[in-house]
CSV table of C-alpha atoms and ligand atoms in Angstrom, one decimal:
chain,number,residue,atom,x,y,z
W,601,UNK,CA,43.3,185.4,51.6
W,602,UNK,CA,41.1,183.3,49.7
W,603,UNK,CA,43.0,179.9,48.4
W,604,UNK,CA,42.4,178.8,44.6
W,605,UNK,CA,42.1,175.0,43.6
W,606,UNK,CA,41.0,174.6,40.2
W,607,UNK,CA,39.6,171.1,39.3
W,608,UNK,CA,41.6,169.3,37.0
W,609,UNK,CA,38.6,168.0,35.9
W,610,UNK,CA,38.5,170.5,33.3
W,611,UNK,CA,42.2,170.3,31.4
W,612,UNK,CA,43.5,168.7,28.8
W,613,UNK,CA,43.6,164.8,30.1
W,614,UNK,CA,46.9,164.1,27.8
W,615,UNK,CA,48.9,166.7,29.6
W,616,UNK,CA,47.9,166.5,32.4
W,617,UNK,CA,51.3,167.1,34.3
W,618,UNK,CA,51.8,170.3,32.3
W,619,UNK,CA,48.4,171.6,33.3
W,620,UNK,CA,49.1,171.2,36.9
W,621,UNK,CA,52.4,173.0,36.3
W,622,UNK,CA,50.6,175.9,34.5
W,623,UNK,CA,48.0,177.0,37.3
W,624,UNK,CA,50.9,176.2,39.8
W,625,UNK,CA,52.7,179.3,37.9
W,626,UNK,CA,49.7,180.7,37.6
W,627,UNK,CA,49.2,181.5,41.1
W,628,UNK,CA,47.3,178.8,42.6
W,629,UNK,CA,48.0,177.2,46.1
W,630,UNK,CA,45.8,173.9,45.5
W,631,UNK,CA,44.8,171.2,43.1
W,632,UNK,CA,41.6,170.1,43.3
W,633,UNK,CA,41.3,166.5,42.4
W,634,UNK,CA,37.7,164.7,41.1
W,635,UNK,CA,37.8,161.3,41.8
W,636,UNK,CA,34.5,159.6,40.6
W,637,UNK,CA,33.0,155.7,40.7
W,638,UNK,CA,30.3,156.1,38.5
W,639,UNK,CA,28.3,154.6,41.2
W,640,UNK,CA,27.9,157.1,44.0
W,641,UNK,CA,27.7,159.8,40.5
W,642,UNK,CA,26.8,158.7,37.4
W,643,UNK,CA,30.5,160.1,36.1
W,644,UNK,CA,33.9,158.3,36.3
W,645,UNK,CA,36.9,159.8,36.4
W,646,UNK,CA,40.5,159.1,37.5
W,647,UNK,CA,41.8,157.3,40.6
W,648,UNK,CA,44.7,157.0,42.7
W,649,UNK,CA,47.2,156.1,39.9
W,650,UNK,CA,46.4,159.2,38.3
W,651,UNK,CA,46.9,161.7,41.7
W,652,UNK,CA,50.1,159.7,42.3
W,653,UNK,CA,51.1,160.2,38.6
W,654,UNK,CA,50.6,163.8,39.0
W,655,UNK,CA,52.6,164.1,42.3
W,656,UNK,CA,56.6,164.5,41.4
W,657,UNK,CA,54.9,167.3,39.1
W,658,UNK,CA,54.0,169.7,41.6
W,659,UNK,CA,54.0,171.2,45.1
W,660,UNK,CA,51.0,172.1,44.9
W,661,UNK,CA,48.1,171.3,48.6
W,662,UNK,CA,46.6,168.1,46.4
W,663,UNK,CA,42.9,168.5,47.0
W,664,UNK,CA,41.1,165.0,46.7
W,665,UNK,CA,37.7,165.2,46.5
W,666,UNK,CA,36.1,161.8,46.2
W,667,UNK,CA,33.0,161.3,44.9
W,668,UNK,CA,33.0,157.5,45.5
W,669,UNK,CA,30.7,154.7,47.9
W,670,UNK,CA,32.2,153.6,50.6
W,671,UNK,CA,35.4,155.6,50.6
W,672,UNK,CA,36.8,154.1,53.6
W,673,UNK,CA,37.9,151.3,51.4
W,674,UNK,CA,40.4,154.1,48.9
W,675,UNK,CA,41.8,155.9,52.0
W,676,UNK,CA,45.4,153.9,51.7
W,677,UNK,CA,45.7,154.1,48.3
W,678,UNK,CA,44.7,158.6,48.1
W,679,UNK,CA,47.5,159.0,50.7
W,680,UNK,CA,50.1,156.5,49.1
W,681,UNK,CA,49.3,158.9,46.2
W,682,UNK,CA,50.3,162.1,47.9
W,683,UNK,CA,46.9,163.3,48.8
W,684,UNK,CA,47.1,166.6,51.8
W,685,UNK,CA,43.4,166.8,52.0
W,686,UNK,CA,41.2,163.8,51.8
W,687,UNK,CA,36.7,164.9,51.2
W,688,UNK,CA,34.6,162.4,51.6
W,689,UNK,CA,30.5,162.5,51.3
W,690,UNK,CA,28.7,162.5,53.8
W,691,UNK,CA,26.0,160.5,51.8
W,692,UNK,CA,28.4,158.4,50.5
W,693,UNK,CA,30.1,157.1,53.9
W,694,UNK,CA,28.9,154.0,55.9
W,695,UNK,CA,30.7,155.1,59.2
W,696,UNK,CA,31.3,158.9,58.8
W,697,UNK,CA,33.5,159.1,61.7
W,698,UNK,CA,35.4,156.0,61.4
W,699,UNK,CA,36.4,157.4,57.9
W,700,UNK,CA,37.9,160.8,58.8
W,701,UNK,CA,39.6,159.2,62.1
W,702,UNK,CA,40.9,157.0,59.1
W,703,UNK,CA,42.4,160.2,57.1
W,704,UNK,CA,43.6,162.0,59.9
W,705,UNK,CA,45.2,159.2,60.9
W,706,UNK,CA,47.5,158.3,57.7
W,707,UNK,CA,48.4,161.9,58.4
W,708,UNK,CA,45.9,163.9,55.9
W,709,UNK,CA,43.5,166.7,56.4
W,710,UNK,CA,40.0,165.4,56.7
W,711,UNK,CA,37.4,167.2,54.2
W,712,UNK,CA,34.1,166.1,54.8
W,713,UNK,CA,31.3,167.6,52.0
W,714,UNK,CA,27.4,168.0,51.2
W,715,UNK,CA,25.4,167.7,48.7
W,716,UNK,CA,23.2,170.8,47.6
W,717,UNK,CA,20.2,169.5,48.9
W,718,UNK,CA,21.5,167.5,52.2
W,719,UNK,CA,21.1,169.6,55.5
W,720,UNK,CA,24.2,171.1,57.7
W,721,UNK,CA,22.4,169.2,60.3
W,722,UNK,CA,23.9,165.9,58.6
W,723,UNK,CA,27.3,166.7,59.4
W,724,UNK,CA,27.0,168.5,62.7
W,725,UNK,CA,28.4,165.3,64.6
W,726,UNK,CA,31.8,165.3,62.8
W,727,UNK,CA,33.1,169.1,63.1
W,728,UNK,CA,35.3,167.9,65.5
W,729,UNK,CA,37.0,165.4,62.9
W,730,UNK,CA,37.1,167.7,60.0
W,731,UNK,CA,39.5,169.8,58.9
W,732,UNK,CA,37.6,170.8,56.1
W,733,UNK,CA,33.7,171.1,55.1
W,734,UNK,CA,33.3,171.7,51.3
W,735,UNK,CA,30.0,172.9,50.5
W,736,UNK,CA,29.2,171.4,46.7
W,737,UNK,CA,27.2,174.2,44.7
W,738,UNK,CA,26.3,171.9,42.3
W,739,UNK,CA,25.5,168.0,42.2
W,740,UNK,CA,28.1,166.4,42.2
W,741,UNK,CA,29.3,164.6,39.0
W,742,UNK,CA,29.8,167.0,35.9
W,743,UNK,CA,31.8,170.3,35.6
W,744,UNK,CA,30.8,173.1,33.6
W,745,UNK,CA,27.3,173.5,35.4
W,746,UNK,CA,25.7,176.3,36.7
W,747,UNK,CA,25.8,176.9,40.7
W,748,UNK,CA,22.6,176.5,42.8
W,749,UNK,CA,21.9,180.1,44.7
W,750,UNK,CA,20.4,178.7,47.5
W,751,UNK,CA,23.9,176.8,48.7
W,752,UNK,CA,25.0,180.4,49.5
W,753,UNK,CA,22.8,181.0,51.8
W,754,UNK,CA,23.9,177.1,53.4
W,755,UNK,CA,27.7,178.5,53.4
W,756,UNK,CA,26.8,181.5,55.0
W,757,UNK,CA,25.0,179.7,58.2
W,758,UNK,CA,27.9,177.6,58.0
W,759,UNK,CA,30.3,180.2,58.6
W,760,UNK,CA,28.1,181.3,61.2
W,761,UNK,CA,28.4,178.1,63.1
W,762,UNK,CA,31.8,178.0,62.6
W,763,UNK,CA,33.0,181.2,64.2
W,764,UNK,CA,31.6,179.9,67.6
W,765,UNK,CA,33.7,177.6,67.7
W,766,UNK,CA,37.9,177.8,68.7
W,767,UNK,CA,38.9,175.4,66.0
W,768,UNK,CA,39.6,176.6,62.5
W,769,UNK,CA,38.0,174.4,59.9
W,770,UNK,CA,38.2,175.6,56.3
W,771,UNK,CA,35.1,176.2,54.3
W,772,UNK,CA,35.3,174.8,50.2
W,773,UNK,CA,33.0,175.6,47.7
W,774,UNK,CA,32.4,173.3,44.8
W,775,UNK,CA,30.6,174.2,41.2
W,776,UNK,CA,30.2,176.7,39.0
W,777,UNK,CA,32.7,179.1,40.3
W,778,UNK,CA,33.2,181.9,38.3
W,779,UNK,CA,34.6,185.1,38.2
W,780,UNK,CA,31.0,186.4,39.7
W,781,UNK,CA,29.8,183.9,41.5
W,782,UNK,CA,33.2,183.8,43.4
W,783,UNK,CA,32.5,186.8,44.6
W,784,UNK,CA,29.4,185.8,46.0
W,785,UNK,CA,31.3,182.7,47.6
W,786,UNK,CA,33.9,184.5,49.2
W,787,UNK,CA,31.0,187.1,50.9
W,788,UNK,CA,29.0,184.0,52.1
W,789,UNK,CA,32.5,182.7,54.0
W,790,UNK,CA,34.5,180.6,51.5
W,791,UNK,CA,38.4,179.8,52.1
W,792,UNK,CA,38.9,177.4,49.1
W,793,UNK,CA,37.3,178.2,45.8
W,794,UNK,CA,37.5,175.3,43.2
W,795,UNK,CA,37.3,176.2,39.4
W,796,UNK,CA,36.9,174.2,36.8
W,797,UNK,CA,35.6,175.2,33.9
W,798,UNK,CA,36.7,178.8,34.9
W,799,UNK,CA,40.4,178.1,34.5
W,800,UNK,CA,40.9,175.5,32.2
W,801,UNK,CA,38.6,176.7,30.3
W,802,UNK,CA,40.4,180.1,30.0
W,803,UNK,CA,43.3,181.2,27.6
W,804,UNK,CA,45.5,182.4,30.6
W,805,UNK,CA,45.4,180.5,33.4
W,806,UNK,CA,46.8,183.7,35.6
W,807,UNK,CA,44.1,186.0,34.5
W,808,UNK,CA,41.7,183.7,35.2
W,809,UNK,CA,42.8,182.4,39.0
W,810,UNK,CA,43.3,186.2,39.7
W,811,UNK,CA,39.6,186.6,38.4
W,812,UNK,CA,38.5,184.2,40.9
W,813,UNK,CA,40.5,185.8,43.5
W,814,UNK,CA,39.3,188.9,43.2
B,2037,LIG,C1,31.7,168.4,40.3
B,2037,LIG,C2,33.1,168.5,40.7
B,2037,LIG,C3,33.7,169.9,40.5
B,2037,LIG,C4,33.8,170.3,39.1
B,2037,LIG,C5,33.7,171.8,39.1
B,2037,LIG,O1,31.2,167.1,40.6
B,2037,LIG,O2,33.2,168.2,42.1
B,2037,LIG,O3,34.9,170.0,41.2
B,2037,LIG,O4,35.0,169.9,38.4
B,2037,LIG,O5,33.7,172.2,37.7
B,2037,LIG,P1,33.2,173.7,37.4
B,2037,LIG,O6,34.0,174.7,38.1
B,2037,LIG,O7,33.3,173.7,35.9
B,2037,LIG,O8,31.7,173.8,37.8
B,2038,LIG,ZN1,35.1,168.6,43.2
């Protein structure tokens, strides 16, 4: 079954411990986690501090998607935090491998991710290091955006790919999940779906991951 993370991206920032707690009873496995340096997205967000903060608040799979330069130089400091899955950009990386050889090494699930318009041909090399591919449906850097068709069609060939092979790496999809375009995502191959706007932006957090669930 298809695994919920909503992106905290989209609560209430001054209670944020009591938002994580709601989706948790909600019915959510993960927490999807939007780190951003306002250099490799115009956006900045939250850091380490923040996930760590968050951590004796929930048992929820922390979900840290960083949309930061360099993130080799953060890896410590995400899994000091309590972080299960570590993304990284494959844009964003100077040594792609050496990075998710870091994660898995600390211990954490490697997530490597694309941008909508960069090729699954830039990440081909590193299937064997990744845990995780998260497709990103929108560019990175703002919630509440509407998701680019044409990365279902990406996700789909990604599955393809996948299934020849014996390891089992987990697909993501990132950006203007909804209640339909979820549906959408989970036909083209996803595992994770990641809502923002689309949970915290709801009335009843249960309704809405259920929605998403279909
Ligand atoms: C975008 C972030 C997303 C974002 C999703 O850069 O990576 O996780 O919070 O927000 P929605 O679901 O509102 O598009
Ligand atoms: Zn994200």
């Amino acid at each position: 079954m298809v695994k919920i993370s909503p992106s905290v991206l989209a609560c209430d920032f001054s209670r944020m411990g009591e938002e994580v707690r709601k989706i948790e009873e909600g019915g959510a496995e993960w927490v999807h986690l939007d780190v951003m340096d306002g250099a490799f997205v115009p956006n900045i967000s939250f850091g380490a501090p923040i996930v760590g903060a968050l951590r004796p608040h929930s048992s929820l799979v922390f979900d840290v998607h960083l949309m930061i330069e360099d993130p080799i130089r953060y890896i410590d400091r995400f899994v000091k935090a309590g972080a299960d899955y570590i993304t990284v950009h494959v844009e964003a990386c100077t040594d792609v491998a050496a990075t998710l050889r870091a994660i898995r090494e600390s211990g954490v699930k490697a997530g490597l991710s694309v941008k909508p318009a960069t090729p699954l041909s830039a990440i081909e090399p590193y299937y064997d290091l990744c845990d995780m591919i998260l497709i990103m449906s929108v560019e990175p850097g703002y919630g509440g955006q509407s998701l680019i068709p044409e990365t279902m069609e990406k996700m789909r060939m990604l599955r393809e790919i996948l299934s020849h092979r014996d390891k089992d790496i987990l697909i993501e999809v990132d950006g203007g999940i909804n209640e339909k375009t979820a549906k959408v995502a989970r036909e083209c191959g996803a595992d994770v779906l990641v809502g923002g706007s689309a949970v915290f932006g709801k009335p009843d957090y249960r309704a809405a991951i259920d929605a998403l669930r279909g």
